[in-house]
mmCIF file with all atom_site columns, C-alpha atoms in Angstrom:
data_model
loop_
_atom_site.group_PDB
_atom_site.id
_atom_site.type_symbol
_atom_site.label_atom_id
_atom_site.label_alt_id
_atom_site.label_comp_id
_atom_site.label_asym_id
_atom_site.label_entity_id
_atom_site.label_seq_id
_atom_site.pdbx_PDB_ins_code
_atom_site.Cartn_x
_atom_site.Cartn_y
_atom_site.Cartn_z
_atom_site.occupancy
_atom_site.B_iso_or_equiv
_atom_site.pdbx_formal_charge
_atom_site.auth_seq_id
_atom_site.auth_comp_id
_atom_site.auth_asym_id
_atom_site.auth_atom_id
_atom_site.pdbx_PDB_model_num
ATOM 1   C CA . MET O 1 1   ? -3.381 -86.162  -78.465 1.00 57.00 ? 831 MET O CA 1
ATOM 2   C CA . ASN O 1 2   ? -1.401 -82.971  -78.771 1.00 60.00 ? 832 ASN O CA 1
ATOM 3   C CA . ASN O 1 3   ? 1.971  -82.268  -77.124 1.00 55.00 ? 833 ASN O CA 1
ATOM 4   C CA . ARG O 1 4   ? 0.441  -80.246  -74.328 1.00 58.00 ? 834 ARG O CA 1
ATOM 5   C CA . ASN O 1 5   ? -1.853 -83.151  -73.301 1.00 55.00 ? 835 ASN O CA 1
ATOM 6   C CA . ILE O 1 6   ? 1.038  -85.599  -73.466 1.00 55.00 ? 836 ILE O CA 1
ATOM 7   C CA . LEU O 1 7   ? 3.216  -83.418  -71.228 1.00 46.00 ? 837 LEU O CA 1
ATOM 8   C CA . ALA O 1 8   ? 0.366  -82.890  -68.804 1.00 47.00 ? 838 ALA O CA 1
ATOM 9   C CA . SER O 1 9   ? -0.209 -86.666  -68.629 1.00 51.00 ? 839 SER O CA 1
ATOM 10  C CA . ILE O 1 10  ? 3.476  -87.351  -68.044 1.00 53.00 ? 840 ILE O CA 1
ATOM 11  C CA . PHE O 1 11  ? 3.627  -84.697  -65.327 1.00 48.00 ? 841 PHE O CA 1
ATOM 12  C CA . PHE O 1 12  ? 0.560  -86.140  -63.576 1.00 49.00 ? 842 PHE O CA 1
ATOM 13  C CA . LEU O 1 13  ? 1.981  -89.681  -63.750 1.00 46.00 ? 843 LEU O CA 1
ATOM 14  C CA . VAL O 1 14  ? 5.410  -88.663  -62.382 1.00 45.00 ? 844 VAL O CA 1
ATOM 15  C CA . SER O 1 15  ? 3.707  -86.643  -59.585 1.00 47.00 ? 845 SER O CA 1
ATOM 16  C CA . PHE O 1 16  ? 1.515  -89.600  -58.681 1.00 46.00 ? 846 PHE O CA 1
ATOM 17  C CA . LEU O 1 17  ? 4.407  -92.046  -58.575 1.00 44.00 ? 847 LEU O CA 1
ATOM 18  C CA . PHE O 1 18  ? 6.553  -89.705  -56.484 1.00 44.00 ? 848 PHE O CA 1
ATOM 19  C CA . THR O 1 19  ? 3.706  -89.100  -54.027 1.00 40.00 ? 849 THR O CA 1
ATOM 20  C CA . ALA O 1 20  ? 3.003  -92.847  -53.718 1.00 39.00 ? 850 ALA O CA 1
ATOM 21  C CA . ALA O 1 21  ? 6.675  -93.517  -52.975 1.00 43.00 ? 851 ALA O CA 1
ATOM 22  C CA . VAL O 1 22  ? 6.858  -90.828  -50.297 1.00 48.00 ? 852 VAL O CA 1
ATOM 23  C CA . TYR O 1 23  ? 3.754  -92.055  -48.514 1.00 51.00 ? 853 TYR O CA 1
ATOM 24  C CA . ALA O 1 24  ? 4.461  -95.797  -48.780 1.00 64.00 ? 854 ALA O CA 1
ATOM 25  C CA . GLN O 1 25  ? 4.176  -97.307  -45.345 1.00 74.00 ? 855 GLN O CA 1
ATOM 26  C CA . VAL O 1 26  ? 6.970  -99.376  -43.909 1.00 89.00 ? 856 VAL O CA 1
ATOM 27  C CA . GLU O 1 27  ? 5.687  -102.596 -42.427 1.00 91.00 ? 857 GLU O CA 1
ATOM 28  C CA . ILE O 1 28  ? 7.143  -104.798 -39.746 1.00 89.00 ? 858 ILE O CA 1
ATOM 29  C CA . LYS O 1 29  ? 5.573  -108.206 -40.375 1.00 86.00 ? 859 LYS O CA 1
ATOM 30  C CA . ASP O 1 30  ? 7.344  -110.020 -37.529 1.00 85.00 ? 860 ASP O CA 1
ATOM 31  C CA . PRO O 1 31  ? 8.952  -108.816 -34.308 1.00 86.00 ? 861 PRO O CA 1
ATOM 32  C CA . SER O 1 32  ? 12.141 -110.657 -35.356 1.00 89.00 ? 862 SER O CA 1
ATOM 33  C CA . GLU O 1 33  ? 12.730 -107.854 -37.898 1.00 91.00 ? 863 GLU O CA 1
ATOM 34  C CA . LEU O 1 34  ? 13.697 -105.639 -34.950 1.00 94.00 ? 864 LEU O CA 1
ATOM 35  C CA . ALA O 1 35  ? 15.790 -108.272 -33.165 1.00 95.00 ? 865 ALA O CA 1
ATOM 36  C CA . GLY O 1 36  ? 19.169 -107.257 -31.784 1.00 96.00 ? 866 GLY O CA 1
ATOM 37  C CA . ALA O 1 37  ? 20.830 -104.085 -30.671 1.00 98.00 ? 867 ALA O CA 1
ATOM 38  C CA . TRP O 1 38  ? 20.161 -100.736 -32.348 1.00 98.00 ? 868 TRP O CA 1
ATOM 39  C CA . LEU O 1 39  ? 22.246 -97.602  -31.601 1.00 97.00 ? 869 LEU O CA 1
ATOM 40  C CA . MET O 1 40  ? 20.145 -94.461  -31.424 1.00 97.00 ? 870 MET O CA 1
ATOM 41  C CA . GLU O 1 41  ? 22.437 -91.890  -33.007 1.00 95.00 ? 871 GLU O CA 1
ATOM 42  C CA . MET O 1 42  ? 20.188 -88.880  -32.814 1.00 96.00 ? 872 MET O CA 1
ATOM 43  C CA . THR O 1 43  ? 16.708 -87.514  -32.329 1.00 95.00 ? 873 THR O CA 1
ATOM 44  C CA . ALA O 1 44  ? 15.246 -84.713  -34.400 1.00 96.00 ? 874 ALA O CA 1
ATOM 45  C CA . LEU O 1 45  ? 12.089 -82.678  -34.751 1.00 94.00 ? 875 LEU O CA 1
ATOM 46  C CA . LYS O 1 46  ? 12.088 -83.200  -38.512 1.00 94.00 ? 876 LYS O CA 1
ATOM 47  C CA . GLN O 1 47  ? 12.240 -86.394  -40.597 1.00 94.00 ? 877 GLN O CA 1
ATOM 48  C CA . ASP O 1 48  ? 15.202 -85.017  -42.581 1.00 92.00 ? 878 ASP O CA 1
ATOM 49  C CA . GLY O 1 49  ? 17.194 -84.772  -39.330 1.00 90.00 ? 879 GLY O CA 1
ATOM 50  C CA . GLY O 1 50  ? 16.769 -81.012  -38.986 1.00 87.00 ? 880 GLY O CA 1
ATOM 51  C CA . GLY O 1 51  ? 17.019 -79.738  -35.415 1.00 85.00 ? 881 GLY O CA 1
ATOM 52  C CA . SER O 1 52  ? 18.814 -82.907  -34.347 1.00 90.00 ? 882 SER O CA 1
ATOM 53  C CA . ASN O 1 53  ? 20.284 -83.863  -30.987 1.00 90.00 ? 883 ASN O CA 1
ATOM 54  C CA . LYS O 1 54  ? 23.107 -86.366  -30.662 1.00 92.00 ? 884 LYS O CA 1
ATOM 55  C CA . GLU O 1 55  ? 22.135 -89.436  -28.677 1.00 92.00 ? 885 GLU O CA 1
ATOM 56  C CA . GLU O 1 56  ? 24.057 -92.459  -27.358 1.00 91.00 ? 886 GLU O CA 1
ATOM 57  C CA . GLN O 1 57  ? 21.484 -95.047  -26.366 1.00 95.00 ? 887 GLN O CA 1
ATOM 58  C CA . THR O 1 58  ? 21.125 -98.680  -27.293 1.00 98.00 ? 888 THR O CA 1
ATOM 59  C CA . TRP O 1 59  ? 17.748 -100.296 -27.708 1.00 97.00 ? 889 TRP O CA 1
ATOM 60  C CA . GLU O 1 60  ? 18.044 -104.083 -27.690 1.00 98.00 ? 890 GLU O CA 1
ATOM 61  C CA . PHE O 1 61  ? 14.938 -105.904 -28.914 1.00 97.00 ? 891 PHE O CA 1
ATOM 62  C CA . ASN O 1 62  ? 14.371 -109.525 -27.980 1.00 96.00 ? 892 ASN O CA 1
ATOM 63  C CA . PRO O 1 63  ? 11.397 -110.905 -29.960 1.00 92.00 ? 893 PRO O CA 1
ATOM 64  C CA . SER O 1 64  ? 11.266 -114.228 -28.101 1.00 92.00 ? 894 SER O CA 1
ATOM 65  C CA . ASP O 1 65  ? 9.990  -112.553 -24.930 1.00 94.00 ? 895 ASP O CA 1
ATOM 66  C CA . GLY O 1 66  ? 8.843  -109.124 -26.229 1.00 94.00 ? 896 GLY O CA 1
ATOM 67  C CA . ILE O 1 67  ? 11.401 -107.266 -24.138 1.00 96.00 ? 897 ILE O CA 1
ATOM 68  C CA . VAL O 1 68  ? 13.376 -104.163 -25.171 1.00 97.00 ? 898 VAL O CA 1
ATOM 69  C CA . ILE O 1 69  ? 16.279 -102.943 -23.032 1.00 97.00 ? 899 ILE O CA 1
ATOM 70  C CA . GLN O 1 70  ? 16.958 -99.239  -23.415 1.00 97.00 ? 900 GLN O CA 1
ATOM 71  C CA . SER O 1 71  ? 20.418 -98.360  -22.079 1.00 97.00 ? 901 SER O CA 1
ATOM 72  C CA . GLY O 1 72  ? 23.011 -95.607  -22.342 1.00 96.00 ? 902 GLY O CA 1
ATOM 73  C CA . TYR O 1 73  ? 23.349 -91.928  -21.548 1.00 93.00 ? 903 TYR O CA 1
ATOM 74  C CA . ASN O 1 74  ? 20.077 -90.332  -20.562 1.00 89.00 ? 904 ASN O CA 1
ATOM 75  C CA . LYS O 1 75  ? 20.262 -86.596  -21.195 1.00 86.00 ? 905 LYS O CA 1
ATOM 76  C CA . PHE O 1 76  ? 17.268 -85.868  -18.959 1.00 85.00 ? 906 PHE O CA 1
ATOM 77  C CA . VAL O 1 77  ? 18.849 -87.302  -15.790 1.00 90.00 ? 907 VAL O CA 1
ATOM 78  C CA . ARG O 1 78  ? 22.407 -86.694  -17.050 1.00 92.00 ? 908 ARG O CA 1
ATOM 79  C CA . LYS O 1 79  ? 23.731 -90.176  -16.366 1.00 95.00 ? 909 LYS O CA 1
ATOM 80  C CA . ASN O 1 80  ? 23.660 -93.709  -17.796 1.00 96.00 ? 910 ASN O CA 1
ATOM 81  C CA . THR O 1 81  ? 20.378 -95.516  -17.300 1.00 96.00 ? 911 THR O CA 1
ATOM 82  C CA . LYS O 1 82  ? 18.980 -98.898  -18.157 1.00 97.00 ? 912 LYS O CA 1
ATOM 83  C CA . PHE O 1 83  ? 15.260 -99.628  -18.603 1.00 96.00 ? 913 PHE O CA 1
ATOM 84  C CA . THR O 1 84  ? 13.682 -102.989 -19.333 1.00 97.00 ? 914 THR O CA 1
ATOM 85  C CA . LYS O 1 85  ? 10.296 -102.635 -21.028 1.00 97.00 ? 915 LYS O CA 1
ATOM 86  C CA . ASN O 1 86  ? 7.818  -104.657 -23.071 1.00 96.00 ? 916 ASN O CA 1
ATOM 87  C CA . TYR O 1 87  ? 7.225  -104.058 -26.735 1.00 95.00 ? 917 TYR O CA 1
ATOM 88  C CA . LYS O 1 88  ? 4.839  -105.231 -29.421 1.00 94.00 ? 918 LYS O CA 1
ATOM 89  C CA . ILE O 1 89  ? 4.134  -104.483 -33.037 1.00 93.00 ? 919 ILE O CA 1
ATOM 90  C CA . VAL O 1 90  ? 0.652  -103.047 -33.724 1.00 93.00 ? 920 VAL O CA 1
ATOM 91  C CA . ASN O 1 91  ? -0.867 -103.059 -37.225 1.00 93.00 ? 921 ASN O CA 1
ATOM 92  C CA . ASN O 1 92  ? 2.571  -103.852 -38.764 1.00 92.00 ? 922 ASN O CA 1
ATOM 93  C CA . THR O 1 93  ? 3.518  -100.141 -38.574 1.00 93.00 ? 923 THR O CA 1
ATOM 94  C CA . VAL O 1 94  ? 3.726  -99.122  -34.895 1.00 94.00 ? 924 VAL O CA 1
ATOM 95  C CA . VAL O 1 95  ? 6.098  -100.259 -32.133 1.00 95.00 ? 925 VAL O CA 1
ATOM 96  C CA . GLU O 1 96  ? 4.432  -99.923  -28.713 1.00 95.00 ? 926 GLU O CA 1
ATOM 97  C CA . ILE O 1 97  ? 6.891  -99.793  -25.815 1.00 96.00 ? 927 ILE O CA 1
ATOM 98  C CA . SER O 1 98  ? 5.446  -100.064 -22.341 1.00 95.00 ? 928 SER O CA 1
ATOM 99  C CA . ASP O 1 99  ? 6.180  -100.536 -18.686 1.00 92.00 ? 929 ASP O CA 1
ATOM 100 C CA . ALA O 1 100 ? 4.002  -100.431 -15.582 1.00 88.00 ? 930 ALA O CA 1
ATOM 101 C CA . SER O 1 101 ? 3.536  -96.645  -15.783 1.00 90.00 ? 931 SER O CA 1
ATOM 102 C CA . ASP O 1 102 ? 3.483  -95.714  -19.472 1.00 92.00 ? 932 ASP O CA 1
ATOM 103 C CA . THR O 1 103 ? 3.027  -96.796  -23.078 1.00 95.00 ? 933 THR O CA 1
ATOM 104 C CA . THR O 1 104 ? 4.750  -94.936  -25.911 1.00 96.00 ? 934 THR O CA 1
ATOM 105 C CA . LYS O 1 105 ? 3.910  -95.495  -29.590 1.00 97.00 ? 935 LYS O CA 1
ATOM 106 C CA . TYR O 1 106 ? 6.541  -95.176  -32.342 1.00 97.00 ? 936 TYR O CA 1
ATOM 107 C CA . LYS O 1 107 ? 5.558  -95.243  -36.011 1.00 97.00 ? 937 LYS O CA 1
ATOM 108 C CA . VAL O 1 108 ? 8.066  -97.059  -38.238 1.00 96.00 ? 938 VAL O CA 1
ATOM 109 C CA . ILE O 1 109 ? 9.098  -94.477  -40.858 1.00 97.00 ? 939 ILE O CA 1
ATOM 110 C CA . GLU O 1 110 ? 12.094 -96.308  -42.349 1.00 96.00 ? 940 GLU O CA 1
ATOM 111 C CA . LYS O 1 111 ? 13.501 -99.794  -41.830 1.00 95.00 ? 941 LYS O CA 1
ATOM 112 C CA . THR O 1 112 ? 16.341 -101.561 -43.578 1.00 95.00 ? 942 THR O CA 1
ATOM 113 C CA . PRO O 1 113 ? 18.603 -104.327 -42.195 1.00 94.00 ? 943 PRO O CA 1
ATOM 114 C CA . THR O 1 114 ? 21.060 -101.656 -40.980 1.00 96.00 ? 944 THR O CA 1
ATOM 115 C CA . LYS O 1 115 ? 18.986 -98.506  -40.484 1.00 97.00 ? 945 LYS O CA 1
ATOM 116 C CA . MET O 1 116 ? 15.709 -97.574  -38.751 1.00 96.00 ? 946 MET O CA 1
ATOM 117 C CA . VAL O 1 117 ? 13.778 -94.363  -38.180 1.00 97.00 ? 947 VAL O CA 1
ATOM 118 C CA . LEU O 1 118 ? 10.917 -94.247  -35.683 1.00 97.00 ? 948 LEU O CA 1
ATOM 119 C CA . LYS O 1 119 ? 8.565  -91.295  -35.118 1.00 97.00 ? 949 LYS O CA 1
ATOM 120 C CA . GLY O 1 120 ? 7.633  -90.881  -31.495 1.00 96.00 ? 950 GLY O CA 1
ATOM 121 C CA . PRO O 1 121 ? 5.477  -88.344  -29.713 1.00 94.00 ? 951 PRO O CA 1
ATOM 122 C CA . PHE O 1 122 ? 8.358  -85.839  -29.570 1.00 90.00 ? 952 PHE O CA 1
ATOM 123 C CA . GLY O 1 123 ? 10.015 -86.322  -32.926 1.00 95.00 ? 953 GLY O CA 1
ATOM 124 C CA . TYR O 1 124 ? 12.095 -88.769  -34.908 1.00 97.00 ? 954 TYR O CA 1
ATOM 125 C CA . HIS O 1 125 ? 14.581 -91.357  -33.585 1.00 97.00 ? 955 HIS O CA 1
ATOM 126 C CA . PHE O 1 126 ? 17.416 -92.366  -35.908 1.00 97.00 ? 956 PHE O CA 1
ATOM 127 C CA . PHE O 1 127 ? 19.051 -95.769  -35.361 1.00 97.00 ? 957 PHE O CA 1
ATOM 128 C CA . LYS O 1 128 ? 21.773 -97.870  -36.904 1.00 97.00 ? 958 LYS O CA 1
ATOM 129 C CA . LYS O 1 129 ? 22.196 -101.599 -36.318 1.00 97.00 ? 959 LYS O CA 1
ATOM 130 C CA . LYS O 1 130 ? 25.002 -102.448 -33.886 1.00 93.00 ? 960 LYS O CA 1
#
């Protein structure tokens, strides 16, 4: 194998590994992984946080009864609100939040014990554990 083939092989391998890491799916295997209060710090149109809006809402997940309480300042009605909704994990990668009138799906983009990023129908939601 000549140097050109070796370099091409290395480049291909590095590209493949980088692409696999970027597209690795985050899985939630049990609803207890979401348990507790999460502070939504911002929403953004882009995954890197570009075009972000500051938020001050708490989402408190209770896995024993499948309830999430969303509370805090609601920028759409310009006052504090509190909503109690149901949630469930679908296919280990999607959090479905629903009430009597609507169901919203959020894809889990990133999840660590202290940080979480969900992608909803209108962009990304960035959380930190309270």
